[in-house]
mmCIF file of C-alpha atoms in Angstrom:
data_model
loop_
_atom_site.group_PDB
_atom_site.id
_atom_site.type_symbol
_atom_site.label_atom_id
_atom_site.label_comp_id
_atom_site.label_asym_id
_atom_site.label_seq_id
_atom_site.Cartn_x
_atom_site.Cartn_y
_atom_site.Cartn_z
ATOM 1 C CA UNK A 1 -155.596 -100.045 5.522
ATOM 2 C CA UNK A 2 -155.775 -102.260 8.804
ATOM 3 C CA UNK A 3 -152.395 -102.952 10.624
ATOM 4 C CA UNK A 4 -151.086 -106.338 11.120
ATOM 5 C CA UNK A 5 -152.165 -108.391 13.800
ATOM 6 C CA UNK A 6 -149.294 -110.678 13.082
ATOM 7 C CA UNK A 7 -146.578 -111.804 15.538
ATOM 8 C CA UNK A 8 -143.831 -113.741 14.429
ATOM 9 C CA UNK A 9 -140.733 -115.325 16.423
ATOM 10 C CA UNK A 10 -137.636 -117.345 16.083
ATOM 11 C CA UNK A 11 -135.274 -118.991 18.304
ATOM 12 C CA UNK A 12 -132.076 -118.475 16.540
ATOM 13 C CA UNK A 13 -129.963 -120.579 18.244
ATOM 14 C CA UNK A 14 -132.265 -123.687 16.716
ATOM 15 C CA UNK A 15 -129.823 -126.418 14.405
ATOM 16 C CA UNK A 16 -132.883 -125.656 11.849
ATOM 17 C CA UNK A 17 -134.472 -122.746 13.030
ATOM 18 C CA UNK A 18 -138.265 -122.114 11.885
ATOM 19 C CA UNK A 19 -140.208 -119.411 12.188
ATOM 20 C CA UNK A 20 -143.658 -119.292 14.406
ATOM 21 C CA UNK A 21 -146.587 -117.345 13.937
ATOM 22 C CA UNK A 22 -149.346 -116.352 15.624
ATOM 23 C CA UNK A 23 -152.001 -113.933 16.191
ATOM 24 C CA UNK A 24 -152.202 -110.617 18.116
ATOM 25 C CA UNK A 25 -155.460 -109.861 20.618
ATOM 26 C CA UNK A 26 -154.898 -106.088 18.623
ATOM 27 C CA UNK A 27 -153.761 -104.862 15.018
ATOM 28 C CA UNK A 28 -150.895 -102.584 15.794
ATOM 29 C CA UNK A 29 -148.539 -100.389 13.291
ATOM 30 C CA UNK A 30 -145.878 -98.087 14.838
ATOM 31 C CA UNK A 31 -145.883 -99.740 17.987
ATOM 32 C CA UNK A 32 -143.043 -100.523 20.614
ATOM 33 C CA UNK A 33 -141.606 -103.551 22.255
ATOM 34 C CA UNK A 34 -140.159 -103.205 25.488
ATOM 35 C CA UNK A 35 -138.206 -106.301 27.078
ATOM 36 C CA UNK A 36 -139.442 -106.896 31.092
ATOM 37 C CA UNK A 37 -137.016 -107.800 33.738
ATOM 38 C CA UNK A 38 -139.507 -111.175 34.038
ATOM 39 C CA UNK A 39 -138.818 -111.872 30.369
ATOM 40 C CA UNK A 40 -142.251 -110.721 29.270
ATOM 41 C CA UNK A 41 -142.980 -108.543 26.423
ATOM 42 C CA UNK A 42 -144.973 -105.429 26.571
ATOM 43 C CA UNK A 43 -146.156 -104.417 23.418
ATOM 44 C CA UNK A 44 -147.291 -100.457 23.548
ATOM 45 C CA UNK A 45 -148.201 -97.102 21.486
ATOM 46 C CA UNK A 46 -148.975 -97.481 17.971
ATOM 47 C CA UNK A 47 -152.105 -97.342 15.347
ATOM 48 C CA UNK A 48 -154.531 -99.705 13.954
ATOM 49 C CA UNK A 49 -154.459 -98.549 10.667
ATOM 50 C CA UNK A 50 -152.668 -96.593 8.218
ATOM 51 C CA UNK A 51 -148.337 -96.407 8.370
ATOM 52 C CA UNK A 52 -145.806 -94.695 9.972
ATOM 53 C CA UNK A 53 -145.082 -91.456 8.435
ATOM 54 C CA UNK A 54 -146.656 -87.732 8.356
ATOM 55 C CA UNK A 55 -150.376 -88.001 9.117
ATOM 56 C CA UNK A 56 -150.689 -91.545 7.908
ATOM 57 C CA UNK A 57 -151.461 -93.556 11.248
ATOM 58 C CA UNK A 58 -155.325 -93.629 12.029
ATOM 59 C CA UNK A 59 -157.260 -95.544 15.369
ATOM 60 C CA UNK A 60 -154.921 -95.189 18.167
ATOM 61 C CA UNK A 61 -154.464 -98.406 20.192
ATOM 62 C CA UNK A 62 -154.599 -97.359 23.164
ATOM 63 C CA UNK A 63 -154.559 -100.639 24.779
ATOM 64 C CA UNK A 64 -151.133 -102.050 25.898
ATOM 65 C CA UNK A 65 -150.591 -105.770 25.519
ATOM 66 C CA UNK A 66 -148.457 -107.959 27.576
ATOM 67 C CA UNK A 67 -146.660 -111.510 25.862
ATOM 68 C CA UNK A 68 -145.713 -114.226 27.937
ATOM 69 C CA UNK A 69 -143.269 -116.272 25.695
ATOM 70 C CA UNK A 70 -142.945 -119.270 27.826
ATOM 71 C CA UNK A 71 -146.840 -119.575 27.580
ATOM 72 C CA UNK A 72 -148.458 -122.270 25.642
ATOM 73 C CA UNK A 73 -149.414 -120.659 22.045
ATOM 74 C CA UNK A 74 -153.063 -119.617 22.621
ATOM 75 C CA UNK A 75 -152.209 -118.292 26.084
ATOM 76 C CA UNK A 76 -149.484 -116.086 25.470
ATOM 77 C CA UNK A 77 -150.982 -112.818 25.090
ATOM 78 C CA UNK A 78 -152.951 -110.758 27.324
ATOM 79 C CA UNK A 79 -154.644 -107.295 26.932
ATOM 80 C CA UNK A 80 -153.694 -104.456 29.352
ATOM 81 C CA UNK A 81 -155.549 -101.665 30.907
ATOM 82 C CA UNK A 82 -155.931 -98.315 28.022
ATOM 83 C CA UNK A 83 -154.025 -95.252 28.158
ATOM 84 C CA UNK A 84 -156.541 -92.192 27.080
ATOM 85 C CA UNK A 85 -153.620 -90.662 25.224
ATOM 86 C CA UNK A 86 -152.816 -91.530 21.876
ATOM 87 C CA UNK A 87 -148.981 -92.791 21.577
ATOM 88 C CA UNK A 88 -148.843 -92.535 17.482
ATOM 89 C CA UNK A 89 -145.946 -91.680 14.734
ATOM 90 C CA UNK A 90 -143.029 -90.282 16.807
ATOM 91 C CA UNK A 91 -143.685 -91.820 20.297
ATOM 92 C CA UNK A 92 -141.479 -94.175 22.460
ATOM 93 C CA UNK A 93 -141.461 -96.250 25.415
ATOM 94 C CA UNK A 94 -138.551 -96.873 27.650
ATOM 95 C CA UNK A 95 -137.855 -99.479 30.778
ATOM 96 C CA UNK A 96 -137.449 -97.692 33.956
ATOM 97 C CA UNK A 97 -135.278 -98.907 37.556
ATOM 98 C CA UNK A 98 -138.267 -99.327 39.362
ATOM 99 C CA UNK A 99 -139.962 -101.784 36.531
ATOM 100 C CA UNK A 100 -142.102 -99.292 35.367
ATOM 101 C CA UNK A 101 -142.559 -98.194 31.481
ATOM 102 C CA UNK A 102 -141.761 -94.961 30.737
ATOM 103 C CA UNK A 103 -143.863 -93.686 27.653
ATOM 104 C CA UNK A 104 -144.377 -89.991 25.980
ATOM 105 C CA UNK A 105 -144.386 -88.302 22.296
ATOM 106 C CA UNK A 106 -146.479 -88.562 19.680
ATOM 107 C CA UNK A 107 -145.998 -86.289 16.806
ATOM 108 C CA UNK A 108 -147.349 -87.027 13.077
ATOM 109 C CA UNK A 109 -146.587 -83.759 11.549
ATOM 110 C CA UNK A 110 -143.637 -82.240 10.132
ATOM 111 C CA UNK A 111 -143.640 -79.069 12.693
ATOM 112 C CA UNK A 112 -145.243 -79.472 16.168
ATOM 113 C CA UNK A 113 -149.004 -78.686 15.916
ATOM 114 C CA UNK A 114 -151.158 -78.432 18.843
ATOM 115 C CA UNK A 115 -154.202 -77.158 17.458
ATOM 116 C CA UNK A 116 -156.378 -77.778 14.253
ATOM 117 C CA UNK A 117 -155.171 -81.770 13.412
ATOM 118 C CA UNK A 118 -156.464 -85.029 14.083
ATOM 119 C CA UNK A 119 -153.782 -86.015 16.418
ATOM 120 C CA UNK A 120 -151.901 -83.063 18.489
ATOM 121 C CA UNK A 121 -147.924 -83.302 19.017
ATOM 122 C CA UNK A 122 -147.667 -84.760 22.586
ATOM 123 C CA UNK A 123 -145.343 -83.767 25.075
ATOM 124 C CA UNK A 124 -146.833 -85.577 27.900
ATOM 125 C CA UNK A 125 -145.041 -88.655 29.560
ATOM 126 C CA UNK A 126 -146.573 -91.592 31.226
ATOM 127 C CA UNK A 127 -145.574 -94.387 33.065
ATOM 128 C CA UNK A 128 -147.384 -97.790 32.426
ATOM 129 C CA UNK A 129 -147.001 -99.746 35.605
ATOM 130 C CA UNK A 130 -146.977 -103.729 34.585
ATOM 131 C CA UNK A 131 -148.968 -106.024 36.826
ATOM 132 C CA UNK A 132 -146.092 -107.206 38.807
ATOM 133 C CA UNK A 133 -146.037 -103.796 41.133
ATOM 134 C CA UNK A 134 -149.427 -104.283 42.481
ATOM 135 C CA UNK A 135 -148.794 -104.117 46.238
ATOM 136 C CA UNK A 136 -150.731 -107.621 46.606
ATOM 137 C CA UNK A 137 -146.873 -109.385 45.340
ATOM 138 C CA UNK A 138 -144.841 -107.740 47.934
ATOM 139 C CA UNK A 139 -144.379 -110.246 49.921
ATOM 140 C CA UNK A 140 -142.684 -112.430 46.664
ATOM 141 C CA UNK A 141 -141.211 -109.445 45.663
ATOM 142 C CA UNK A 142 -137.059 -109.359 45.869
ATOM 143 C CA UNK A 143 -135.300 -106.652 47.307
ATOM 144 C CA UNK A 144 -131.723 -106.152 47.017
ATOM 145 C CA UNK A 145 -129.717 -105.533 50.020
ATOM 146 C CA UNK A 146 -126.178 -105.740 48.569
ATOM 147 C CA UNK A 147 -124.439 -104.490 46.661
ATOM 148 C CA UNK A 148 -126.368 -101.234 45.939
ATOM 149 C CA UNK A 149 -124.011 -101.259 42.689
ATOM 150 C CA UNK A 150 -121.632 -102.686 40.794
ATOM 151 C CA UNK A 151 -118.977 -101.682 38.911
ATOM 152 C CA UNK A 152 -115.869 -103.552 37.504
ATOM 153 C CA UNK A 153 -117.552 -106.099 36.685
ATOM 154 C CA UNK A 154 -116.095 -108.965 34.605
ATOM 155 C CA UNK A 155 -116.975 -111.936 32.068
ATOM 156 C CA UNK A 156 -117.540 -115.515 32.992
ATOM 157 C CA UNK A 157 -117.176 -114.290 36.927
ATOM 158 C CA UNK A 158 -119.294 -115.517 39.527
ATOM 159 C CA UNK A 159 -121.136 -112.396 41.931
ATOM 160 C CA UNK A 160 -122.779 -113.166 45.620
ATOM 161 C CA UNK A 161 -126.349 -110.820 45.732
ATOM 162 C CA UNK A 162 -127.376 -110.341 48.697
ATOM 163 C CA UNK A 163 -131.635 -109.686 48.897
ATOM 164 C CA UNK A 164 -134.443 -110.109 50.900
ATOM 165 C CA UNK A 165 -138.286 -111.497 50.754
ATOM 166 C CA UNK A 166 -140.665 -110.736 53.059
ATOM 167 C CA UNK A 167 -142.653 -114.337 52.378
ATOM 168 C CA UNK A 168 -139.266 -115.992 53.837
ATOM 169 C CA UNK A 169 -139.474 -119.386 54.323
ATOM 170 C CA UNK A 170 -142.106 -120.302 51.669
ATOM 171 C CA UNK A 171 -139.389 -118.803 49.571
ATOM 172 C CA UNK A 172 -138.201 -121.629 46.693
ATOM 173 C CA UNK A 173 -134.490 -121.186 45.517
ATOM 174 C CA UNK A 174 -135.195 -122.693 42.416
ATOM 175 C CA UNK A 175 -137.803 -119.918 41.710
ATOM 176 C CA UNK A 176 -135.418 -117.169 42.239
ATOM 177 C CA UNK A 177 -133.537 -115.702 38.971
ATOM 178 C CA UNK A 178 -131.180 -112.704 38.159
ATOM 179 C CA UNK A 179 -131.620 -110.830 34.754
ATOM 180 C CA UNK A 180 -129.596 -108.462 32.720
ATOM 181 C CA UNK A 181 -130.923 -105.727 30.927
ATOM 182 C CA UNK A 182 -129.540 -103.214 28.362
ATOM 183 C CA UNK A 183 -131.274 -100.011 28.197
ATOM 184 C CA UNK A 184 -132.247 -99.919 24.668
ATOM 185 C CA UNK A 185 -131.824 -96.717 21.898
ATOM 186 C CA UNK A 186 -135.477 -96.462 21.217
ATOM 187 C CA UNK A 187 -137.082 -94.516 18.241
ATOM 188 C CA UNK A 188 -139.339 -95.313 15.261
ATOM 189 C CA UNK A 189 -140.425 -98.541 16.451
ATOM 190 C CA UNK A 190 -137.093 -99.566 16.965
ATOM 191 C CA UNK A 191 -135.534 -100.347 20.095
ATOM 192 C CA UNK A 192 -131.783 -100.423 19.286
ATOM 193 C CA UNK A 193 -129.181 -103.112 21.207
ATOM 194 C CA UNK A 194 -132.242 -103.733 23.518
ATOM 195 C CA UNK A 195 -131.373 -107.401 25.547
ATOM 196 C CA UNK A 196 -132.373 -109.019 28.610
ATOM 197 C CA UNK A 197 -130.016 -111.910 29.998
ATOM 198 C CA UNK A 198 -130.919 -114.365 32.403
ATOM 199 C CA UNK A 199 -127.786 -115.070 34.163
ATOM 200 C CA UNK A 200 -126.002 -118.530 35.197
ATOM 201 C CA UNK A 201 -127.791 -118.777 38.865
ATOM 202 C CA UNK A 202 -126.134 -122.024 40.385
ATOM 203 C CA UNK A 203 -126.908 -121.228 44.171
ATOM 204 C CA UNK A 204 -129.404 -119.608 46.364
ATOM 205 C CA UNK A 205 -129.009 -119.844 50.028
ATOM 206 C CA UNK A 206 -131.318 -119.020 52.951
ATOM 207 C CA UNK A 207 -129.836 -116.782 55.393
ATOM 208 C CA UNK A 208 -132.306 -116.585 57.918
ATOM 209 C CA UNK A 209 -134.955 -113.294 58.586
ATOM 210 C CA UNK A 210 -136.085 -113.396 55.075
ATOM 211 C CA UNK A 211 -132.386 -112.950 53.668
ATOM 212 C CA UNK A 212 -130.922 -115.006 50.955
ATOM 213 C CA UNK A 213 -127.445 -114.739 48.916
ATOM 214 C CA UNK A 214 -127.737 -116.047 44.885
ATOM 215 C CA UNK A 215 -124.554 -116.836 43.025
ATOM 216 C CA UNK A 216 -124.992 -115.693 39.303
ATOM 217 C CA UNK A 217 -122.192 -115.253 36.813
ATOM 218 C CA UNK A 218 -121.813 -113.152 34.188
ATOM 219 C CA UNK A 219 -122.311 -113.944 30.360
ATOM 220 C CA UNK A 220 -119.176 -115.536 29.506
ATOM 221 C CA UNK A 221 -118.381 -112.854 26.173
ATOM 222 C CA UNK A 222 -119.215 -109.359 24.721
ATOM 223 C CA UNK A 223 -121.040 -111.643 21.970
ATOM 224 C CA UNK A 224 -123.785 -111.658 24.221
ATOM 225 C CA UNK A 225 -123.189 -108.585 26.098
ATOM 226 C CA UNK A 226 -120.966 -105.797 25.104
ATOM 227 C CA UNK A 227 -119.180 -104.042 27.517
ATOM 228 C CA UNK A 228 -121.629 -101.084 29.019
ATOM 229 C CA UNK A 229 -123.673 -100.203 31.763
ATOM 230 C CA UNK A 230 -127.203 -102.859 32.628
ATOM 231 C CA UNK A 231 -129.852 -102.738 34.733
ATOM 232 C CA UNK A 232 -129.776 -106.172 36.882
ATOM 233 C CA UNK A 233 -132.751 -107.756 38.690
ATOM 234 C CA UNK A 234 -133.317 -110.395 40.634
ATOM 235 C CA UNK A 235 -136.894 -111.937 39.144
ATOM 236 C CA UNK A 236 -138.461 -114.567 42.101
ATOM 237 C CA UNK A 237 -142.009 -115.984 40.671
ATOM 238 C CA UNK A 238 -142.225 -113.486 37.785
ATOM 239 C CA UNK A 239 -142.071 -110.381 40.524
ATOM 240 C CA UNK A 240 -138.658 -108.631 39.873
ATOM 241 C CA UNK A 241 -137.036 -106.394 42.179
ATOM 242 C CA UNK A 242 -135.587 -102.946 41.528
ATOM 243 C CA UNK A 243 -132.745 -102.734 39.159
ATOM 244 C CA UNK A 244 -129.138 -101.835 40.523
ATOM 245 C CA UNK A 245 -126.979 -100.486 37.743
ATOM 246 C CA UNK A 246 -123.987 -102.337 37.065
ATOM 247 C CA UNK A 247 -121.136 -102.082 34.247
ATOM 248 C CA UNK A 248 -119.747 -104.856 32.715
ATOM 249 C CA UNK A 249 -115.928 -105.236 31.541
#
C-alpha cells in the first residue's frame, strides 16, 4: 500500500481554527520532522509504502524534503539531495549546534540482522547538512560573539547578544531574528516536546566592524517554554548561526 503524500497544518492559536491541506513532492510513512533554527521543516527517513512495524515498510525515500511554511501554498516544498542509505522502521533524526541534522538507525526486525533481509539493521550515522551552510552565505551568516552561554536565565527578561556579520553594513536590523529551540525526544516518528521560538527582538544596533548587539526577551511563561536547557540562534536572512546553549528559569 502507497504512503500518504498528505500534509496537513493548523494554526492553533486561530479564533476558528481550520485545518489546511496540501500535497507532498514524496509519499512518506515512518518519516521524521525536524524543526530548523530558520523555522523550516525538514522532513527525512521513512518509506513509500507499507507501515511502521517488523518488515512492513517497503521503497525507502531516500530523498529529504525541506518545507518553507511562510511560502505561498504551491511553493512551500522543495526536494533535497538523496541519502544512499535507507533510514526505515527504527531510525531517527536529531538537530545538531552547528545546524546540521544528525540521522542514523534503521532496524525492521525484531533482533538486529545484518545479513539475509531486505533491509539490514543500520548502525551508521549521517549528518544531512541543510542548504543554509553552503560556504557561499557566510558573509550573511551570524556569529555570536557574546555570551558563549547562558545560564540563569529568566521569563519575560530582556538579553543583549552580542554577534557579528561579515557583510556589515548591507546588514538590515529588521532581517535579523533570535530563535529558541528545544532538543526534541525523538523515536518512532515522534519527536517529543520538540519547539522552536522566535523570540521578542525589539532592537538591533550596529556597532561598527561588522558587530551588532540584538535585544530579545524571553517567552513570557513555561506555557510556551518549560523550564530546561535550548539551543538559541540568531537567524539573519534565513542563515542561522551556531547555537549557544542556554537554560531557562
Amino acid at each position: 500500500m502507497k504512503a500518504l503524500d498528505t500534509c496537513a497544518r493548523i494554526t492553533i492559536t486561530d479564533p476558528n481554527p481550520q485545518w489546511v491541506m496540501e500535497t507532498m513532492p514524496l509519499a512518506r510513512v515512518m518519516g521524521d520532522m525536524i524543526l530548523l533554527p530558520n523555522g523550516n521543516v525538514l522532513l527525512i527517513n521513512g518509506a513509500g509504502s507499507g507501515s511502521a512495524g517488523w518488515e512492513q515498510g517497503r521503497n525507502p525515500v531516500l530523498s529529504p524534503v525541506l518545507y518553507r511554511p511562510d511560502n505561498a501554498i504551491g511553493s512551500r516544498f522543495e526536494t533535497q539531495n538523496p541519502t544512499t542509505i535507507p533510514r526505515m522502521y527504527h531510525s531517527t533524526a536529531a538537530l545538531l549546534r552547528d545546524g546540521r541534522v544528525l540521522v542514523g538507525g534503521s532496524n525492521p526486525h525484531a533482533f538486529y540482522n545484518f545479513t539475509g533481509v531486505l533491509f539490514p539493521t543500520e548502525l551508521s550515522l549521517e549528518a544531512f547538512s541543510p542548504a543554509y551552510l553552503d560556504t557561499k552565505f557566510d558573509n550573511l551568516r551570524p556569529t555570536i560573539v557574546a555570551p558563549k552561554s547562558m545560564s540563569g536565565m529568566r521569563y519575560g527578561k530582556k538579553y543583549t547578544i552580542q554577534l557579528m556579520i561579515l557583510a556589515g553594513g548591507n546588514v538590515d536590523g529588521k532581517s535579523i531574528s533570535v530563535t529558541m529551540f528545544a532538543p526534541a525526544f525523538n523515536t518512532h516518528s515522534f519527536s517529543m516536546n520538540q519547539r522552536l521560538l522566535v523570540l521578542g527582538n525589539e532592537k538591533a544596533t550596529a556597532l561598527g566592524n561588522s558587530t551588532f548587539n540584538v535585544e530579545a526577551t524571553m517567552p513570557i511563561s513555561g506555557n510556551l517554554a518549560p523550564s530546561g536547557f535550548y539551543l538559541l540562534f540568531v537567524v539573519h536572512q534565513d542563515i542561522p548561526s551556531k547555537g549557544i546553549w542556554i537554560k531557562l528559569s
